[in-house]
CSV table of C-alpha atoms in Angstrom, one decimal:
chain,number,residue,atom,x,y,z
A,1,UNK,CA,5.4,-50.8,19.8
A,2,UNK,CA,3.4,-51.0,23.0
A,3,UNK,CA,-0.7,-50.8,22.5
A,4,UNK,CA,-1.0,-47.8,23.8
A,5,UNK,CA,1.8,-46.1,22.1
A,6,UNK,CA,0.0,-47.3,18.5
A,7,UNK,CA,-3.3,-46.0,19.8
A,8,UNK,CA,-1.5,-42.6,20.5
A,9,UNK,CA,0.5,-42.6,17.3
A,10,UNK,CA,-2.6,-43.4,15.7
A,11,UNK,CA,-4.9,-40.5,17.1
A,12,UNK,CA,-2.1,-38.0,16.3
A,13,UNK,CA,-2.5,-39.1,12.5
A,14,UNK,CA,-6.0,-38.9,12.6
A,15,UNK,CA,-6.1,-35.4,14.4
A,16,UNK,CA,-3.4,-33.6,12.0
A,17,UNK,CA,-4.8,-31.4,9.5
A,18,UNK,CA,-3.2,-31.5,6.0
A,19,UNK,CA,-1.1,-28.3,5.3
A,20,UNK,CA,-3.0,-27.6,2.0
A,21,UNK,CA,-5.9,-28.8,-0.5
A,22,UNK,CA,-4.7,-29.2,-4.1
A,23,UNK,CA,-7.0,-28.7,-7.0
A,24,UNK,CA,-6.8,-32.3,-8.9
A,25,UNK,CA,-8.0,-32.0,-12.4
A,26,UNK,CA,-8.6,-34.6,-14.5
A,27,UNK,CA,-10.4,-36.2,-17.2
A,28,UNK,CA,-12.2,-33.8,-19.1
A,29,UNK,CA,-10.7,-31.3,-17.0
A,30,UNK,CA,-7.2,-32.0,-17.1
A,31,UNK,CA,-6.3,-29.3,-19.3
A,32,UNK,CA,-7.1,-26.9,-16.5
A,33,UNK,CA,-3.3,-28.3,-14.7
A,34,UNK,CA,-1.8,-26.0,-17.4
A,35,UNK,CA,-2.9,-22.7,-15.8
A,36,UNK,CA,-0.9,-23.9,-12.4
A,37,UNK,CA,2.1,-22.2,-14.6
A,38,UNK,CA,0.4,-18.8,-14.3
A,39,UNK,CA,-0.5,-17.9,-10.9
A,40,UNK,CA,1.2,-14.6,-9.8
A,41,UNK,CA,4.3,-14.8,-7.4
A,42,UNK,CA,2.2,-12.7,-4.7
A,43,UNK,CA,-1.3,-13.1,-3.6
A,44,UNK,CA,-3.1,-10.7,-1.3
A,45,UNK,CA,-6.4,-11.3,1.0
A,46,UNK,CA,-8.0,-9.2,3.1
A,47,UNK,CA,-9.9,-10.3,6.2
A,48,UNK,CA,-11.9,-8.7,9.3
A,49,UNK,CA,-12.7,-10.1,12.9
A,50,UNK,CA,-16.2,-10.9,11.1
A,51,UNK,CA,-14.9,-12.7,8.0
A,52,UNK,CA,-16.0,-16.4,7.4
A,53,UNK,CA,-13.7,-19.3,8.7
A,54,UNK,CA,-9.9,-18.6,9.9
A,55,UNK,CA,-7.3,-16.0,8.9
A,56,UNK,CA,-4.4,-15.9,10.9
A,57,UNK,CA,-0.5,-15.6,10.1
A,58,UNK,CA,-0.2,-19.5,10.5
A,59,UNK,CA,-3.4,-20.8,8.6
A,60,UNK,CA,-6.2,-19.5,6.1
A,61,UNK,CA,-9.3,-21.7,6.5
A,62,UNK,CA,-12.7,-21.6,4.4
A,63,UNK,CA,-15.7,-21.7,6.4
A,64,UNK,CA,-16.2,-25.7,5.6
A,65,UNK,CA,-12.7,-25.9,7.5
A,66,UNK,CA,-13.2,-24.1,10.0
A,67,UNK,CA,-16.2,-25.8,10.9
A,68,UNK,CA,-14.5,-29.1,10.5
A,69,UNK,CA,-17.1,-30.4,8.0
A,70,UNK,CA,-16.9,-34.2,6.5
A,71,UNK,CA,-16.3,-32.3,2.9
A,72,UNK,CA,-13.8,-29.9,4.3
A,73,UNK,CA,-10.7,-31.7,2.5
A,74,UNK,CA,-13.2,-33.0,-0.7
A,75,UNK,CA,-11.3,-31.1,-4.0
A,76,UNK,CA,-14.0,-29.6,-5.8
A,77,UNK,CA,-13.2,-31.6,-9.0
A,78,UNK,CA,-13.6,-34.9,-6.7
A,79,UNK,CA,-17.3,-34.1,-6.4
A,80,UNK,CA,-19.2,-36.2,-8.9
A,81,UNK,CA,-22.1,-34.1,-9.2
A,82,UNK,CA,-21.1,-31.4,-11.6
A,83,UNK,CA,-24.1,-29.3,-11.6
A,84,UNK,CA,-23.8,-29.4,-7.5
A,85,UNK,CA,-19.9,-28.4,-7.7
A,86,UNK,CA,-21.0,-25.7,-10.4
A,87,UNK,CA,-23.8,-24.3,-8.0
A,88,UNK,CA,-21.3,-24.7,-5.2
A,89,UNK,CA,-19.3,-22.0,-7.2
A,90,UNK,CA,-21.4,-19.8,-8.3
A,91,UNK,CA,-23.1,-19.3,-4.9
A,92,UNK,CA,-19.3,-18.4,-3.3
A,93,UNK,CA,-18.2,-16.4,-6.2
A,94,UNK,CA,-21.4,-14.5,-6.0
A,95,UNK,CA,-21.5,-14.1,-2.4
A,96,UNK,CA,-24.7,-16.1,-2.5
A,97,UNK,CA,-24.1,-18.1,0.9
A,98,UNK,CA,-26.1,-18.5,3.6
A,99,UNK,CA,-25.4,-19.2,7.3
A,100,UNK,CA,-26.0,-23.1,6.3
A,101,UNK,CA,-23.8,-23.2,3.2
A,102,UNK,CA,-20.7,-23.9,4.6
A,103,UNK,CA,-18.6,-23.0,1.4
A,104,UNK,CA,-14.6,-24.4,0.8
A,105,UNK,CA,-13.1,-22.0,-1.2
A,106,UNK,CA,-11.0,-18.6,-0.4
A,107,UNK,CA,-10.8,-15.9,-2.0
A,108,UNK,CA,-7.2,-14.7,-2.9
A,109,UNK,CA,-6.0,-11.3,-5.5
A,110,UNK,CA,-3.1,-10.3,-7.0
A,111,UNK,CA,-4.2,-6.6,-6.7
A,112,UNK,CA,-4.0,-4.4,-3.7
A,113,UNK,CA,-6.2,-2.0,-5.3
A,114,UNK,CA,-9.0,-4.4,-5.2
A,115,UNK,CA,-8.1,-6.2,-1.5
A,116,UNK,CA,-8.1,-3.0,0.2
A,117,UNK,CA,-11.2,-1.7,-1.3
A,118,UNK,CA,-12.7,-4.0,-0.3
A,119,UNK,CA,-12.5,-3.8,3.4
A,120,UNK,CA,-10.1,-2.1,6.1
A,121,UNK,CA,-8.6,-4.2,8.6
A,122,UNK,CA,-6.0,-7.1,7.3
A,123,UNK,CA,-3.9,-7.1,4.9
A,124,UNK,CA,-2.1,-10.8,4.2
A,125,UNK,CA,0.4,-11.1,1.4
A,126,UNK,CA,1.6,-15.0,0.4
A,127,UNK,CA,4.6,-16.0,-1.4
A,128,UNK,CA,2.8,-18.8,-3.4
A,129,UNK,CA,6.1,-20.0,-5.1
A,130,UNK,CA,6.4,-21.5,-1.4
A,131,UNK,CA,3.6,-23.2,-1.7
A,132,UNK,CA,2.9,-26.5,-3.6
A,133,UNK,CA,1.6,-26.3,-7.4
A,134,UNK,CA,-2.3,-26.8,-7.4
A,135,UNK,CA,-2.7,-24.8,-4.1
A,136,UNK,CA,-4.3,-22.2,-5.9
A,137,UNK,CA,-6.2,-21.3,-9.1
A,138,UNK,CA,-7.5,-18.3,-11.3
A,139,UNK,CA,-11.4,-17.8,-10.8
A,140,UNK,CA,-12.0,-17.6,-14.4
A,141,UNK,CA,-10.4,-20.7,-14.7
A,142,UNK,CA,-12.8,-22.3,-12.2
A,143,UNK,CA,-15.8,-20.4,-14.4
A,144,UNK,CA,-14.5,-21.9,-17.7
A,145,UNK,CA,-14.2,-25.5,-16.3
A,146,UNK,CA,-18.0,-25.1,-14.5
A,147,UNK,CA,-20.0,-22.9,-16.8
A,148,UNK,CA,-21.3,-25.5,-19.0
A,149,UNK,CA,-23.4,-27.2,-15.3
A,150,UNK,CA,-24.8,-23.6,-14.6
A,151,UNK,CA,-26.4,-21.1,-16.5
A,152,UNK,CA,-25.5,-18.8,-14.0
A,153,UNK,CA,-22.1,-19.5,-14.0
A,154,UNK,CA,-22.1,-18.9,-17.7
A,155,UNK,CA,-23.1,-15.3,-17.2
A,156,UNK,CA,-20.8,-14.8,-14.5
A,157,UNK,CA,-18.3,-15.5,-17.3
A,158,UNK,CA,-19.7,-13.1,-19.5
A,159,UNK,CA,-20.1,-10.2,-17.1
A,160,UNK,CA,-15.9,-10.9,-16.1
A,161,UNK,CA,-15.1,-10.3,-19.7
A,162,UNK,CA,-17.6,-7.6,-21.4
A,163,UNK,CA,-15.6,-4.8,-22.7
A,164,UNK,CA,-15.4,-1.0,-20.9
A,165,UNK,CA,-17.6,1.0,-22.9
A,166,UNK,CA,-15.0,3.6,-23.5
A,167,UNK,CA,-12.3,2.1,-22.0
A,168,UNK,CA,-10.0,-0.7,-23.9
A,169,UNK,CA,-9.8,-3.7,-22.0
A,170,UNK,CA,-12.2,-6.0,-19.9
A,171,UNK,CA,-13.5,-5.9,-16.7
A,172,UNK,CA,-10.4,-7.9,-14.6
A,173,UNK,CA,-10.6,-8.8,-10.5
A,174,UNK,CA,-7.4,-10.6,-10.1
A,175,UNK,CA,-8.9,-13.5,-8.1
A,176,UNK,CA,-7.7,-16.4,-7.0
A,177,UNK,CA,-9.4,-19.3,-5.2
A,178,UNK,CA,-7.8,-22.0,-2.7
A,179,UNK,CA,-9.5,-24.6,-1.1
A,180,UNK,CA,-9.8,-25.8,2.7
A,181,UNK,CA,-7.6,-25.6,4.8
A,182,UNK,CA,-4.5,-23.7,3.8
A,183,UNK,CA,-1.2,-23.2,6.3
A,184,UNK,CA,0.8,-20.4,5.3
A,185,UNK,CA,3.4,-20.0,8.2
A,186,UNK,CA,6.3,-18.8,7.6
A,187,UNK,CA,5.6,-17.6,4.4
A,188,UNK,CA,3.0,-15.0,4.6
A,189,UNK,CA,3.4,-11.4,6.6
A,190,UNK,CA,-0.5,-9.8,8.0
A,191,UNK,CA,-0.1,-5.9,8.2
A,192,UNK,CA,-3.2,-3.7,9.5
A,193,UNK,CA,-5.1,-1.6,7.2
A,194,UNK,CA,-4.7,1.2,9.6
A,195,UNK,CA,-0.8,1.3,9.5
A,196,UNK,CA,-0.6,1.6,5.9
A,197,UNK,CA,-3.2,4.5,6.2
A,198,UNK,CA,-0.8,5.6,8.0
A,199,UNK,CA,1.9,5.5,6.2
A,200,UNK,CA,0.4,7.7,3.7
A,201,UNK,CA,-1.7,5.1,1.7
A,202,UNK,CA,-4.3,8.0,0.8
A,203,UNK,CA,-1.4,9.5,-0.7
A,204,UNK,CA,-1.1,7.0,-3.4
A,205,UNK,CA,-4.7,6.4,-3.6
A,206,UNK,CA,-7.1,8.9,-2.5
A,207,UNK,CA,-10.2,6.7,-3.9
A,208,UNK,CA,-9.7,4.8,-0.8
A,209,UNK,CA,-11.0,7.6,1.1
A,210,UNK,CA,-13.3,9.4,-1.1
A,211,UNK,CA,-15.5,8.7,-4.1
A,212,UNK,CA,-14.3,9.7,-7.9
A,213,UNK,CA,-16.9,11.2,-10.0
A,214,UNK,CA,-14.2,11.1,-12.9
A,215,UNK,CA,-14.4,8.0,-14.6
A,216,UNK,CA,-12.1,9.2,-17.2
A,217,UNK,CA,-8.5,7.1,-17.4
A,218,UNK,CA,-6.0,9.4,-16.0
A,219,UNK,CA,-2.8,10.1,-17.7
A,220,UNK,CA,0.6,9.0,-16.3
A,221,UNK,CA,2.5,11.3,-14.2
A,222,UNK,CA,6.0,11.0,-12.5
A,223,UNK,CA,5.6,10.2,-9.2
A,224,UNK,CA,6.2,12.9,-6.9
A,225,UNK,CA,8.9,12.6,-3.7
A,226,UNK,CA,5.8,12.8,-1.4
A,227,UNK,CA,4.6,9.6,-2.8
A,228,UNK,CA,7.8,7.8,-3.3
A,229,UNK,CA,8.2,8.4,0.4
A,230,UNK,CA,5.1,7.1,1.2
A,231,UNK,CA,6.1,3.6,-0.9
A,232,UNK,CA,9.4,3.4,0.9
A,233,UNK,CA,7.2,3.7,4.5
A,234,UNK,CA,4.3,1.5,3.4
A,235,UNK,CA,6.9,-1.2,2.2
A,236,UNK,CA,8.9,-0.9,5.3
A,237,UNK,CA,6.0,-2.1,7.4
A,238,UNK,CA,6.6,-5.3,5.9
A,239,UNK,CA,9.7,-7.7,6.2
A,240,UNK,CA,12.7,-8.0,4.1
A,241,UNK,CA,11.4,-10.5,1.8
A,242,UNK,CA,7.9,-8.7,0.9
A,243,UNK,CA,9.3,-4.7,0.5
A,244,UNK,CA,9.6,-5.0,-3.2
A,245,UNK,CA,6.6,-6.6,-4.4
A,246,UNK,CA,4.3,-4.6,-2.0
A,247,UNK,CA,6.7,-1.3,-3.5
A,248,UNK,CA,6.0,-1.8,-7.2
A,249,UNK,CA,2.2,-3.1,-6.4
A,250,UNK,CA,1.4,0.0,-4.5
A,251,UNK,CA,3.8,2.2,-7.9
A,252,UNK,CA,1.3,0.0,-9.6
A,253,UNK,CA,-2.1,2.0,-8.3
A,254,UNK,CA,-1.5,4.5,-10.7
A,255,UNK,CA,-0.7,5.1,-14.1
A,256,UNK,CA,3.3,5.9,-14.3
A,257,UNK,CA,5.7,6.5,-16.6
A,258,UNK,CA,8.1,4.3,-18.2
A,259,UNK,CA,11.3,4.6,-17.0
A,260,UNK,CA,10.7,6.3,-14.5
A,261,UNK,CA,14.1,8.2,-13.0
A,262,UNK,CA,13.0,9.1,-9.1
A,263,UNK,CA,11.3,5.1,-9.1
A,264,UNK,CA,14.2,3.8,-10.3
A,265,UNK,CA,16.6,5.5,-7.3
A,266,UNK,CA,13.9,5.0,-5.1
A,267,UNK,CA,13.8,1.1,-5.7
A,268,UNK,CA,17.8,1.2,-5.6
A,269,UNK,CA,17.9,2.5,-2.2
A,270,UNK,CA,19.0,0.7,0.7
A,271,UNK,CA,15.1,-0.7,1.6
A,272,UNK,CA,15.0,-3.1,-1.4
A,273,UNK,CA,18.7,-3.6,-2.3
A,274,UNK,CA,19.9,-7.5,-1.6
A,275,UNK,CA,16.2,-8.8,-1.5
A,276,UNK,CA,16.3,-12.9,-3.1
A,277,UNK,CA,13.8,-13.0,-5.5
A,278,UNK,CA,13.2,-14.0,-8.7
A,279,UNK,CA,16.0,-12.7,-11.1
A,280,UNK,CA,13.1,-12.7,-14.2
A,281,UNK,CA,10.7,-10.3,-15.6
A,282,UNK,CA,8.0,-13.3,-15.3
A,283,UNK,CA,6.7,-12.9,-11.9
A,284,UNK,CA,5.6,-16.6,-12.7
A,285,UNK,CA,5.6,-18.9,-9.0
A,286,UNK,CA,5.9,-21.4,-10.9
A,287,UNK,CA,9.6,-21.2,-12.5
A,288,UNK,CA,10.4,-20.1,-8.6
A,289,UNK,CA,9.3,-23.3,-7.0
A,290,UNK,CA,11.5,-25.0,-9.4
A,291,UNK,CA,14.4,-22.7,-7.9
A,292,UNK,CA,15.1,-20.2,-10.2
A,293,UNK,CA,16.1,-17.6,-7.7
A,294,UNK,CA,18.7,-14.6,-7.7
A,295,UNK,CA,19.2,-11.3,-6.5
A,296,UNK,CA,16.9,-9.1,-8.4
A,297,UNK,CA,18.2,-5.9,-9.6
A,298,UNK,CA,16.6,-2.6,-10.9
A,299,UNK,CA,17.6,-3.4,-14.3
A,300,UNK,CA,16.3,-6.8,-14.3
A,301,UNK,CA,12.7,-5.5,-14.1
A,302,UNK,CA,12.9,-1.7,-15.6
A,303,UNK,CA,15.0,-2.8,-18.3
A,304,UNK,CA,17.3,0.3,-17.7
């Protein structure tokens, strides 16, 4: 190979990002690998034109890879100071960070409810059984590994899993953290906030346009034909391969009742018959990266 060919072939290498940043336990914290064999099938994030580093429908980039910063592809369980990697947390998951902190972590949920209450302009859903195991991990997960370098991680803990007061159950945020730089091309779809409005999103969820005073649980109710055509529009926004997860998600928002008869036809109608995914009541990404894949019927996940 000529000289100049090397030098070229050699500044290409240097220049190309890595696709991902996998979370590499070990040590004392190698039991944490075990929890790669529960992340949700679907992950959600919403982002605005004034959200920290890069959201686009080819890559998702935290603000320290955006930036292109020395640490940007540094796992956080390579960092040998534990107390700096636990403050490091605590300050993201907090929202602690300051125009100098240049944090590497995303934020990720497996609940819509949550993503779009949080803001109002993007909407990306990721497919991470297409996606390399370690890519992502549970916050809590994170928490438990760090807690024990930071007191205030250690109370962060506590506060994600006091008890409701009247309700049964803990206090859950669905949240998911990747690292870097993540490219998520071809296996992502981005849909504006405002199109799901829309489509009748306030139907299925008027807290997203006014406040409840009722903090009572509500009771389940069959879903009327107003909202089931609302789902069917909502889902048709996105592709093919996204309808029925962002269908039962947004079923999900409410309580509903089991076995449902008008869900049931509506999820056997034309819009999300055919769809390749998992043929399992697991939703687990895990067993779908390993190829586990069929045509999912109605039955498979009602049990009807």
């Amino acid at each position: 190979m000529a000289h100049s060919d090397l030098k070229n072939a050699m500044s290409t290498l240097s220049l190309r990002e890595p696709n991902c940043l996998l979370f590499n336990p070990s040590g004392d914290m190698a039991w944490i690998r075990e929890k790669f064999q529960n992340i949700s099938r679907y992950l959600m994030r919403i982002s605005t034109p004034w959200s920290d580093g890069l959201n686009d429908e080819v890559w998702v980039k935290s603000k320290a890879a955006t930036y292109r910063r020395e640490d940007r592809n540094l796992d956080i369980f390579a960092i040998e100071d534990k107390e700096q990697a636990a403050a490091a947390l605590n300050r993201y998951l907090r929202w602690e960070g300051t125009t100098v902190d240049a944090d590497n972590m995303i934020s990720w949920t497996s609940s819509p409810l949550l993503a779009l209450h949080l803001a109002n302009i993007k909407l990306c859903i990721v497919d991470t059984a297409a996606l390399p195991e370690g890519v992502f991990l549970p916050d809590m997960d994170l928490i438990d590994a760090y807690r024990g370098f930071n007191a205030r991680l250690q109370d962060l803990k506590e506060l994600r899993t006091r008890k409701h007061k009247s309700l049964t159950g803990s206090y859950y945020f669905g949240e998911y953290l990747s690292q870097g730089a993540l490219k998520i091309g071809g296996n992502c779809q981005i849909v504006s906030a405002q199109a799901l409005v829309d489509k009748g999103l306030f139907l299925l969820q008027p807290e997203f346009c006014r406040s409840m005073e009722d903090t009572k649980p509500q009771w389940a109710n069959e879903m009327t034909n107003e909202e089931l055509q609302a789902v069917t529009d909502i889902a048709q926004l996105f592709g093919p391969r996204w309808r029925l997860p962002m269908a039962t998600n947004l079923m999900a928002l409410q309580p509903r009742r089991e076995g449902d008869s008008a869900i049931l036809r509506t999820l056997r109608a034309t819009p999300f018959t055919g769809l390749m995914l998992p043929s399992f009541s697991s939703n687990n990404a895990n067993d779908c990266r390993r190829g586990k894949r069929g045509v999912l019927t109605v039955k498979d996940e009602c049990g009807s």
